[in-house]
Tab-separated table of C-alpha atoms and ligand atoms in Angstrom:
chain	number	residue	atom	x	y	z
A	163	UNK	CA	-67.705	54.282	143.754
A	164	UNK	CA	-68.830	51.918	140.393
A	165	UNK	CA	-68.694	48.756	141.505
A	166	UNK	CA	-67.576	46.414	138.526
A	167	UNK	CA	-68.152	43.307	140.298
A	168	UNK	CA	-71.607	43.246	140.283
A	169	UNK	CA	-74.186	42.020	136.893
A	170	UNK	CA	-76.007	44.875	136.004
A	171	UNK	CA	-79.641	44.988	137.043
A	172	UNK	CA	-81.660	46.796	134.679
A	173	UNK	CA	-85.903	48.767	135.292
A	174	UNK	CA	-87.372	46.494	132.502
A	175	UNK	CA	-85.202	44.610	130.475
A	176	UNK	CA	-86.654	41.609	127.839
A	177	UNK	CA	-87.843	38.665	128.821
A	178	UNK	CA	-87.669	36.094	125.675
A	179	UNK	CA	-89.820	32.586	125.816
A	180	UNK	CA	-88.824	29.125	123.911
A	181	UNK	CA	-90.937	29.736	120.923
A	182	UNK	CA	-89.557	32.888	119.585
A	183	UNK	CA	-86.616	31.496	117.826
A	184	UNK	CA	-88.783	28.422	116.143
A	185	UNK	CA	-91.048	31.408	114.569
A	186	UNK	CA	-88.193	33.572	112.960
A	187	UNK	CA	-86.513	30.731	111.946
A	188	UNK	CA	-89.698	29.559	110.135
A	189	UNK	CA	-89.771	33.349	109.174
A	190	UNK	CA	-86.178	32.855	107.710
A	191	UNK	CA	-86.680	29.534	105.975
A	192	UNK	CA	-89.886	30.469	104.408
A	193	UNK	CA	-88.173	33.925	103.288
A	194	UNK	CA	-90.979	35.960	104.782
A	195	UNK	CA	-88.346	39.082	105.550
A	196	UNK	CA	-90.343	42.062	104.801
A	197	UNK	CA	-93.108	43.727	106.343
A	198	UNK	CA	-96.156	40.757	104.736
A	199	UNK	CA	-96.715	37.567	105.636
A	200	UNK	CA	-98.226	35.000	107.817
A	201	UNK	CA	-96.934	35.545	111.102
A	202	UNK	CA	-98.490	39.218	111.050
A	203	UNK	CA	-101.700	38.329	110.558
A	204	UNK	CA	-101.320	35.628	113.011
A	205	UNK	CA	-100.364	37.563	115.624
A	206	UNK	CA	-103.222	39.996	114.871
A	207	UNK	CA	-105.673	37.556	115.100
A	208	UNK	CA	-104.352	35.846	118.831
A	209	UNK	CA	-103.524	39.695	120.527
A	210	UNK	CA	-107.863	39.996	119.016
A	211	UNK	CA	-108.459	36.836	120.583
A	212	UNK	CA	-106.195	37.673	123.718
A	213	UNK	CA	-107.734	40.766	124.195
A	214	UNK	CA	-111.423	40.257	123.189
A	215	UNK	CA	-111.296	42.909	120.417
A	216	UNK	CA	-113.083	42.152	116.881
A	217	UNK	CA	-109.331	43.363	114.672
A	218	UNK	CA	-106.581	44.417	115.503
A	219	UNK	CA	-103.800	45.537	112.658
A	220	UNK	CA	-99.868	45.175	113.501
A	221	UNK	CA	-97.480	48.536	113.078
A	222	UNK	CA	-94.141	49.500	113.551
A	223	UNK	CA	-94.498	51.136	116.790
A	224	UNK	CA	-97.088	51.918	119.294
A	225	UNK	CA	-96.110	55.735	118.744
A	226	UNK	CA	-97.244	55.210	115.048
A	227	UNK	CA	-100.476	53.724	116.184
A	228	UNK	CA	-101.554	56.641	118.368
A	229	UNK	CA	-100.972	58.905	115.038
A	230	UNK	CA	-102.486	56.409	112.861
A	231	UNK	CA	-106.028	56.353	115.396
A	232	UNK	CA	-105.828	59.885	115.298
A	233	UNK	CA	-106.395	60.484	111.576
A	234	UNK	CA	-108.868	57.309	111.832
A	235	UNK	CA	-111.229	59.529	113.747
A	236	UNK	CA	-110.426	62.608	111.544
A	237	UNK	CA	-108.336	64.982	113.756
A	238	UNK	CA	-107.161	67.918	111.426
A	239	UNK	CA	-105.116	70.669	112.233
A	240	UNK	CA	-106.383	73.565	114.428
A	241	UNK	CA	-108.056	70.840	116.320
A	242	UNK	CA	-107.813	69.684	119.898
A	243	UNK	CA	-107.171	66.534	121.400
A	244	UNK	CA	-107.144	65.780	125.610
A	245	UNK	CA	-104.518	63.525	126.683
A	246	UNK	CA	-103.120	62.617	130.334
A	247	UNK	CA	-100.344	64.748	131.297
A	248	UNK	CA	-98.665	62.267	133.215
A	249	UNK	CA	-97.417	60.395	130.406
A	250	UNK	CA	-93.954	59.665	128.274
A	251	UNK	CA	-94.107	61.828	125.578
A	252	UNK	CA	-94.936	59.129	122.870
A	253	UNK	CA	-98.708	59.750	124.062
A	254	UNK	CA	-99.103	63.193	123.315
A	255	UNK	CA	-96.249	63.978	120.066
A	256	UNK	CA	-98.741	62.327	117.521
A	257	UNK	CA	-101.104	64.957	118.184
A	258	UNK	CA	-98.946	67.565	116.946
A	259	UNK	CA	-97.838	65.165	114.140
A	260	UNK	CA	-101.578	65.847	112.903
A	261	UNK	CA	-101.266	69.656	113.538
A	262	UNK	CA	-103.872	69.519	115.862
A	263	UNK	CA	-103.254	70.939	119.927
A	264	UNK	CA	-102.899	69.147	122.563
A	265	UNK	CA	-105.046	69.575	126.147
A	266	UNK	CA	-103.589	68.145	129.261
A	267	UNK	CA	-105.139	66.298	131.772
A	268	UNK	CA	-103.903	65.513	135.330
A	269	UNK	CA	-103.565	62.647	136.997
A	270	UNK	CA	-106.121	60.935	140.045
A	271	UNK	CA	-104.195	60.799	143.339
A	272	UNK	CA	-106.411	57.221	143.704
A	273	UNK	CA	-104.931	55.946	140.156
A	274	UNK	CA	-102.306	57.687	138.985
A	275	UNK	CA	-104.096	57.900	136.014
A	276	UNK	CA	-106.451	60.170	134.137
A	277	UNK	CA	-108.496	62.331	136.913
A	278	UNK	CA	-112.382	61.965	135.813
A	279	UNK	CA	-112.499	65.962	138.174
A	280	UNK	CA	-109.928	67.522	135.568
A	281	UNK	CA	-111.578	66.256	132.710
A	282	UNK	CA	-115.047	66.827	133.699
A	283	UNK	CA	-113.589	70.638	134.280
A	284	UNK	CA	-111.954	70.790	130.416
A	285	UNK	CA	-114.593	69.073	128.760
A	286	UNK	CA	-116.795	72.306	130.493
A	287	UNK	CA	-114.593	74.929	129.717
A	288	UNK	CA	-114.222	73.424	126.436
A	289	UNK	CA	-117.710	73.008	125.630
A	290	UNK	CA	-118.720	76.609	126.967
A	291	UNK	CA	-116.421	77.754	124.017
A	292	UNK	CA	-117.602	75.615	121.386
A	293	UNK	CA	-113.543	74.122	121.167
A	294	UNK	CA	-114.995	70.232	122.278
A	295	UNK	CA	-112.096	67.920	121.290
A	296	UNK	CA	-112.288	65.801	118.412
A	297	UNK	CA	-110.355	62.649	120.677
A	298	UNK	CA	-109.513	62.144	124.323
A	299	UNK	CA	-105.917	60.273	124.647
A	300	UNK	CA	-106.444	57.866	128.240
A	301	UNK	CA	-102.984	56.399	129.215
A	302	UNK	CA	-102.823	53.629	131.412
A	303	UNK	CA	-99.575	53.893	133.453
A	304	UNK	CA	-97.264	51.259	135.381
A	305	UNK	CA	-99.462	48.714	134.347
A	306	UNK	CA	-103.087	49.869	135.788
A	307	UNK	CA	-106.073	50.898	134.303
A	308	UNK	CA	-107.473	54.492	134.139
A	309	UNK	CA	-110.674	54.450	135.709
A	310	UNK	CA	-112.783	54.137	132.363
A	311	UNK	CA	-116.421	54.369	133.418
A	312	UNK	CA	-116.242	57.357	134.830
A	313	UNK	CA	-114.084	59.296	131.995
A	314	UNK	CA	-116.020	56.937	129.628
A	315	UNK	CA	-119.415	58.341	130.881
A	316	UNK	CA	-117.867	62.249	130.464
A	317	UNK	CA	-116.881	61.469	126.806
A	318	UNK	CA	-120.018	60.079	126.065
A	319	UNK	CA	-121.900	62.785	127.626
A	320	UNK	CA	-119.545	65.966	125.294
A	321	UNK	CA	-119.653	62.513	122.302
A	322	UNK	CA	-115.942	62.432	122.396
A	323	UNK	CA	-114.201	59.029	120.988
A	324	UNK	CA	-111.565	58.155	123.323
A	325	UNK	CA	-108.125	56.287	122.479
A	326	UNK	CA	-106.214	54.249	124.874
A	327	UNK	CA	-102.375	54.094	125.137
A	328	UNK	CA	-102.440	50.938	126.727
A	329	UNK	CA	-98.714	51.044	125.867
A	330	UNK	CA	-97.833	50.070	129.627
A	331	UNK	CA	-100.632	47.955	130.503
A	332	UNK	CA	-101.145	44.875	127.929
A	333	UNK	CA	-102.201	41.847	130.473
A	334	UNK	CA	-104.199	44.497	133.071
A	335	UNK	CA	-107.667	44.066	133.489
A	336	UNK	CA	-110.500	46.648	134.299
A	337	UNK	CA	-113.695	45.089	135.572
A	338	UNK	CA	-112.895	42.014	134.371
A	339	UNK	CA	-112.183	43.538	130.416
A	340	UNK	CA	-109.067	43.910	128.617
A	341	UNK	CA	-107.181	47.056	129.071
A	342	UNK	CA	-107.669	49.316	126.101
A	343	UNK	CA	-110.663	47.293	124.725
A	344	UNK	CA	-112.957	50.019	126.206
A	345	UNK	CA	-112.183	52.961	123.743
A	346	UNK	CA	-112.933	53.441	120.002
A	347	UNK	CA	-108.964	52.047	119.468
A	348	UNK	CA	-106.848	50.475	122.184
A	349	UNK	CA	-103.108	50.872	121.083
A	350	UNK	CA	-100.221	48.348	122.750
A	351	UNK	CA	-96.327	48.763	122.573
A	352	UNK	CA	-94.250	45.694	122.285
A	353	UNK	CA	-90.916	48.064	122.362
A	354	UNK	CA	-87.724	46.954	124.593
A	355	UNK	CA	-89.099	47.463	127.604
A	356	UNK	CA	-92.570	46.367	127.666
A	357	UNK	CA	-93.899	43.482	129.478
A	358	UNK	CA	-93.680	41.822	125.957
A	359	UNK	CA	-91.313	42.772	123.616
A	360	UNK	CA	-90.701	42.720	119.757
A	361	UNK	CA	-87.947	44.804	119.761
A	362	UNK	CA	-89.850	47.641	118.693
A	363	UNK	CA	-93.282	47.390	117.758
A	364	UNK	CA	-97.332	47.832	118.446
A	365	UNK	CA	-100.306	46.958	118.020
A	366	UNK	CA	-104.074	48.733	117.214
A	367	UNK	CA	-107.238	47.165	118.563
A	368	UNK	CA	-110.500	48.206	117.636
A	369	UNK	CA	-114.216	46.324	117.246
A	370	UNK	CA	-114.518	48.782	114.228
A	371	UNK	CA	-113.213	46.599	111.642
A	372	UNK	CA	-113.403	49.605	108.537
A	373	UNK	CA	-111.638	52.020	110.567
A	374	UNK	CA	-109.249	49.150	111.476
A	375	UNK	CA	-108.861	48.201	107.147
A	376	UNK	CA	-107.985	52.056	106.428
A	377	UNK	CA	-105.606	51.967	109.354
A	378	UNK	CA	-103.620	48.942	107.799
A	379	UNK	CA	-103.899	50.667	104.502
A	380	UNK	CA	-102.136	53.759	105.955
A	381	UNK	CA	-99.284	51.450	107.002
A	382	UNK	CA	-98.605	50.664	103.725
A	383	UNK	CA	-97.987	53.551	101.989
A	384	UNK	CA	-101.946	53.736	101.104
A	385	UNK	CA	-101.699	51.712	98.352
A	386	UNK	CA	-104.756	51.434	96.149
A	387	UNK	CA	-105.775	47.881	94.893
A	388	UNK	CA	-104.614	48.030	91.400
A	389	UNK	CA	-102.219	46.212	89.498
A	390	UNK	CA	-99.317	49.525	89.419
A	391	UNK	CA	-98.720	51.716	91.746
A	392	UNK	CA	-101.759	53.674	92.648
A	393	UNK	CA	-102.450	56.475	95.270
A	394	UNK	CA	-104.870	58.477	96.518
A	395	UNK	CA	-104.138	59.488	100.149
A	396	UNK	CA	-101.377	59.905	102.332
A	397	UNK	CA	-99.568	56.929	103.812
A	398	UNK	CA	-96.787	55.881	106.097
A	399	UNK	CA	-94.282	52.914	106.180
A	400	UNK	CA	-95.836	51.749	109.975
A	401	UNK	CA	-96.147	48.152	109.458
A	402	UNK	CA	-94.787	45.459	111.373
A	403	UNK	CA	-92.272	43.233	109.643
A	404	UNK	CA	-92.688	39.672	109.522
A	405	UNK	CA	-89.808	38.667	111.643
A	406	UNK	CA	-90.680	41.036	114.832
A	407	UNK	CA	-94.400	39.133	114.529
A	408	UNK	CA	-92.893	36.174	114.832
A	409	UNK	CA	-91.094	37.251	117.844
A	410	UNK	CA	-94.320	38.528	118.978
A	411	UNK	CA	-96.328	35.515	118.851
A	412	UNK	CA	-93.525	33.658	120.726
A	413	UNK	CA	-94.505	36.440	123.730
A	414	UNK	CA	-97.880	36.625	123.745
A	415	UNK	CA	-97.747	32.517	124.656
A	416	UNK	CA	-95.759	33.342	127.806
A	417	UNK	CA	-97.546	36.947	128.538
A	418	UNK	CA	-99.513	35.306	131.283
A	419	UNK	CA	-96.462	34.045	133.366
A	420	UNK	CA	-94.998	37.753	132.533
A	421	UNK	CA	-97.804	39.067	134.213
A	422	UNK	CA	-97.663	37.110	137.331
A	423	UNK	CA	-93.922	37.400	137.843
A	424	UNK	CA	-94.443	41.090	137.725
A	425	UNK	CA	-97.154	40.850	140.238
A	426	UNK	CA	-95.388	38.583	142.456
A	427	UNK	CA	-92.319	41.387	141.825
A	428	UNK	CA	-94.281	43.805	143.289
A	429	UNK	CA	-95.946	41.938	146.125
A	430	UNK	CA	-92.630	41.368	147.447
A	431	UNK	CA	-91.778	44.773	147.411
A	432	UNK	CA	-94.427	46.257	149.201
A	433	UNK	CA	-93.986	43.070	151.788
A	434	UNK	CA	-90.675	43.666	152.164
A	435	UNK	CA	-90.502	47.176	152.746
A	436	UNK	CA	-94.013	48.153	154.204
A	437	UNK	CA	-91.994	48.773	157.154
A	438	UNK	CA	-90.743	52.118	155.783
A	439	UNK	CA	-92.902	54.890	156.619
A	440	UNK	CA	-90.552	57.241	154.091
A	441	UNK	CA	-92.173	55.762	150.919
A	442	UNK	CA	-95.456	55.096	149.172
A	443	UNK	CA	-96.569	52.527	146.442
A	444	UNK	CA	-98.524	53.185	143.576
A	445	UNK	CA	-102.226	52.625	144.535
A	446	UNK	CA	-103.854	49.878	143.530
A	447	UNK	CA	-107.670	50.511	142.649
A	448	UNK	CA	-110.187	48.098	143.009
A	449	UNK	CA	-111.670	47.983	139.883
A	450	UNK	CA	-109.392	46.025	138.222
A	451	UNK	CA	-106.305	43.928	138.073
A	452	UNK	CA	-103.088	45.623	137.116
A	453	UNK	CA	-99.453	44.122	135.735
A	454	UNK	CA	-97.443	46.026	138.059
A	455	UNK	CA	-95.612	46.396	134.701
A	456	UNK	CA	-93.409	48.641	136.529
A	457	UNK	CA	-93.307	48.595	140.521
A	458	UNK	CA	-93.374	52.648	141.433
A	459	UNK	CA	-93.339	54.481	144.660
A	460	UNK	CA	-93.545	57.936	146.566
A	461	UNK	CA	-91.171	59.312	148.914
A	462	UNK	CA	-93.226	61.348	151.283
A	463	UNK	CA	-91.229	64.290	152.170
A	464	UNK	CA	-92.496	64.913	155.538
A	465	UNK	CA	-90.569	61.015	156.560
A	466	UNK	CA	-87.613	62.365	154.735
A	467	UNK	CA	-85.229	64.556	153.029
A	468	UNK	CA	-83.893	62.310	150.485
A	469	UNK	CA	-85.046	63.253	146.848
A	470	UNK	CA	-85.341	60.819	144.017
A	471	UNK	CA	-81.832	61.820	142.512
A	472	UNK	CA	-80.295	61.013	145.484
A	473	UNK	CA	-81.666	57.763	145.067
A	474	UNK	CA	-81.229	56.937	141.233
A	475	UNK	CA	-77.709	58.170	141.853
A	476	UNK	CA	-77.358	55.728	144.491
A	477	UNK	CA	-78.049	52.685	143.024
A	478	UNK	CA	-76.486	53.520	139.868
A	479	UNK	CA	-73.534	53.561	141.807
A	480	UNK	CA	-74.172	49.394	142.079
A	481	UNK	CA	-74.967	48.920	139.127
A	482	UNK	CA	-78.745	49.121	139.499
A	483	UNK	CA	-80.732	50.857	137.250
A	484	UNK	CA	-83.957	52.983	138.616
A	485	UNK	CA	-85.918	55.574	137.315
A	486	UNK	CA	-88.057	59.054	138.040
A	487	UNK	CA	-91.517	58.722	137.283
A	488	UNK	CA	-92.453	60.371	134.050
A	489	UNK	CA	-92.022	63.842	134.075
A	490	UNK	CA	-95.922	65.365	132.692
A	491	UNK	CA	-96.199	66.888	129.553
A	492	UNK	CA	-97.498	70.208	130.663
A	493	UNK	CA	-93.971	70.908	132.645
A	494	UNK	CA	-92.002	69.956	129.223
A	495	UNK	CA	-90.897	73.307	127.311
A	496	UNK	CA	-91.742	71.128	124.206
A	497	UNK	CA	-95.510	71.662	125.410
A	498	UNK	CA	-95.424	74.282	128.359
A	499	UNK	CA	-97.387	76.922	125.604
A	500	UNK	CA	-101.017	74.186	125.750
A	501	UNK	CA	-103.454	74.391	128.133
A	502	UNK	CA	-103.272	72.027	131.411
A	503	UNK	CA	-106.499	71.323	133.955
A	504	UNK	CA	-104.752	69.820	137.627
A	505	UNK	CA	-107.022	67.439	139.703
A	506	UNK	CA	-108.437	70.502	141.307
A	507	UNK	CA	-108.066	74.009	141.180
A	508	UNK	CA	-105.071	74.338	143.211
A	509	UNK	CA	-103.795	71.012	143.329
A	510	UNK	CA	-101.692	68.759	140.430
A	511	UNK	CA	-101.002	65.299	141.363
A	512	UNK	CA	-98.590	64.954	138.715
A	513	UNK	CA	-96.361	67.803	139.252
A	514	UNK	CA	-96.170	65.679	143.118
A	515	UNK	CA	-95.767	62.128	141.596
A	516	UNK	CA	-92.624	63.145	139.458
A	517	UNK	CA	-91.042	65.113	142.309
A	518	UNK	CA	-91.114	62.775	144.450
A	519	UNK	CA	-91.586	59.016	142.613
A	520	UNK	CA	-89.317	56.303	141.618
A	521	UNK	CA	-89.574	53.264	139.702
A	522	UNK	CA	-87.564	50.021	140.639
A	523	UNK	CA	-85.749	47.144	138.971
A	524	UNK	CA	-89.076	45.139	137.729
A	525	UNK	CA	-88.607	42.658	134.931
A	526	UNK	CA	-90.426	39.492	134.827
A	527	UNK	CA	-86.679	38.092	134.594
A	528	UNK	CA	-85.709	39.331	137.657
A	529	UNK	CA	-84.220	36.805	139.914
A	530	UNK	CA	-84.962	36.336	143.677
A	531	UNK	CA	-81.934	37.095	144.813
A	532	UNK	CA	-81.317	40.122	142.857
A	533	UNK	CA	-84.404	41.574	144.183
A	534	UNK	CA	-83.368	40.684	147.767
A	535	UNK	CA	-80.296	42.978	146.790
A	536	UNK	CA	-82.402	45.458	145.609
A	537	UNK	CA	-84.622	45.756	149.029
A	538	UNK	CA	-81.516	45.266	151.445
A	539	UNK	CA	-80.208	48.637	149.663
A	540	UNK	CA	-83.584	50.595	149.804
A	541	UNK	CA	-83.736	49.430	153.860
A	542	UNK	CA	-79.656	50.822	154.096
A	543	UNK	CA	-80.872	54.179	152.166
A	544	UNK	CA	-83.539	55.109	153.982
A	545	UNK	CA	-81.809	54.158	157.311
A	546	UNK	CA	-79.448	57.172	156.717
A	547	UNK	CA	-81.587	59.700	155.444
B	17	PLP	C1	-93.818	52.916	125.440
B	17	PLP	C2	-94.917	53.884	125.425
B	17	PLP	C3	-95.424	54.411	124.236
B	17	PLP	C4	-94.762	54.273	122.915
B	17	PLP	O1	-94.563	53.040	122.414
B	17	PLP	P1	-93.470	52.797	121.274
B	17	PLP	O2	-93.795	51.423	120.833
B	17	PLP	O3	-92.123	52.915	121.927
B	17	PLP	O4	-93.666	53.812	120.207
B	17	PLP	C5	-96.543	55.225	124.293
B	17	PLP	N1	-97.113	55.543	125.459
B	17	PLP	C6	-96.642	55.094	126.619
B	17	PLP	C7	-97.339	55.475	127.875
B	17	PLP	C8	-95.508	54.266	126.653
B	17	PLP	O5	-95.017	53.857	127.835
């Protein structure tokens, strides 16, 4: 039963400001079209400045940024890197772009994020047999912050560099920093989806500004300073054009009221529908002050017997687009074969989260009324199973 009457409401979809267009356009009329020119160091300089890092350096993708921080701190293959299990895949394929093997963490029940337990148990086991990881991948999920003094404190302790794929969580805050200003590298996505967009894109902060000048080398093809062609190294072609900084620095002006809509999205969820005993929203820890880039809930199977494909299927069937939570890496057959360490011995939060979660219609573009649509369906659902 499709019904074709009805606009389309999609999870995430962009949100563009008024001073996008005036920035390509100066993009186009000063014939900046390639990956150079003033826009992307302009933009590199306000996200610094927006995010209280010393550098930042603009790439093609925040995918590309994970791999390029991960040869920045030397990972080789036969090494291992720990990375959060619950996680879209983005966060964990760079690591096998470097040859090295990937460790999986679970998840904290309290964040959703990175559990401090299952890492303090890896970083044990790992230590015991002299295989320490080179890097520690923390993702920050839905818009909240992992909670970073306590995994900081274990990385410190085992002298472990930690990256954050702060992919889903530009505009959070933990303990009144930044997200992903806490690590050696913070890394940001501006693809489709994000609470900013450029289309497809990223970003790399860091306060160390010579790893930072070898990772914008990199994204060049590693071109030597000489007057031909010269090369030593390896490089890629990760760099952010012109055009999509442009578009970028249009976003970042409006990121704050992107933030705040996506609270407010979320507030009125959980208002609206705290009634329900069937479902759960994400926790919210204390520590810090997420997006809500994506509002996310539980259904708590002992409430109900309605499973989150009955649900997708649902609303797809009025044209509203929701989603399962991610589904964590150690369940994928792409990385079944690596090791995994659950919250506790018997017990892995994420395996629970993507059985049972769902995320909902959330972009900062989403009108009143549309959401009101959205809750009046979630009260019908659950009414009749
Ligand atoms: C979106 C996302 C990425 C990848 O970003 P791209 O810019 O699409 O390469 C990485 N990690 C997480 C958690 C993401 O949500």
């Amino acid at each position: 039963m499709m019904n074709h009457q009805t606009k389309r409401i999609y999870l995430s979809p962009p949100h563009i400001g008024n001073l996008e267009m005036k920035y390509v356009r100066e993009a186009f009329q000063n014939n900046w079209i390639a990956p150079v020119g003033p826009h992307i160091t302009l933009f590199e300089q306000e996200l610094a400045a927006y995010t209280g890092s010393k550098g930042a350096v603009a790439i093609s993708s925040g995918t590309a940024g994970i791999h390029l921080a991960l040869r920045a701190i030397g990972v080789q293959a036969g090494d291992s890197v720990f990375c959060s299990s619950f996680t879209f895949v983005a966060s964990a394929n760079p690591i096998l772009y470097q040859g090295a093997s990937p460790v999986f963490i679970d998840s904290d029940p309290a964040t959703w994020n990175m559990s401090p337990k299952a890492l303090e148990r890896a970083l044990i086991e790992a230590d015991q047999e002299g295989k320490l990881p080179k890097a520690v991948i923390v993702v920050h999920l839905y818009g909240q912050n992992a909670d970073m003094e306590r995994i900081g404190r274990l990385c410190t302790q085992y002298n472990v560099p930690i990256i954050e794929d702060a992919a889903e969580s530009l505009g959070t805050t933990y303990k009144g920093h930044a997200s992903g200003t806490y690590g050696h590298f913070g890394i940001y996505s501006f693809n489709g989806n994000k609470i900013i967009t450029t289309s497809n894109g990223g970003m790399i902060v860091s306060d160390d500004l010579e790893a930072l000048e070898k990772i914008r080398k990199w994204s060049t093809q590693a071109k030597e300073k000489a007057n031909h062609y010269q090369h030593t190294e390896v490089g890629y072609n990760y760099r952010m054009s012109n055009i999509l900084a442009g578009i970028g620095r249009g976003q970042l002006r409006v990121l704050d009221q992107r933030v705040k809509a996506r609270r407010k999205i979320f507030e009125t969820y959980q208002k609206e529908l705290s009634h329900l005993d069937a479902i759960s929203f994400m926790p919210v820890a204390t520590y810090g002050e997420p997006t809500h880039w994506l509002s996310c809930f539980t259904i708590k199977p002992e409430h109900t017997q309605a499973t989150p494909d009955q649900f997708i299927n649902e609303f797809e069937n009025h044209n509203i687009e929701t989603r399962r939570l991610w589904k964590p890496m150690h369940l994928q057959p792409l990385y079944r074969q690596y090791l995994y360490y659950s919250h506790t011995e018997n017990k892995s939060v994420s395996d629970e989260l993507f059985k049972q979660g769902i995320c909902l219609p959330s972009g900062s573009n989403l009108s009143a009324k549309d959401q009101k649509r959205i809750i009046k369906m979630i009260n019908q659902f659950f009414s009749i199973h």
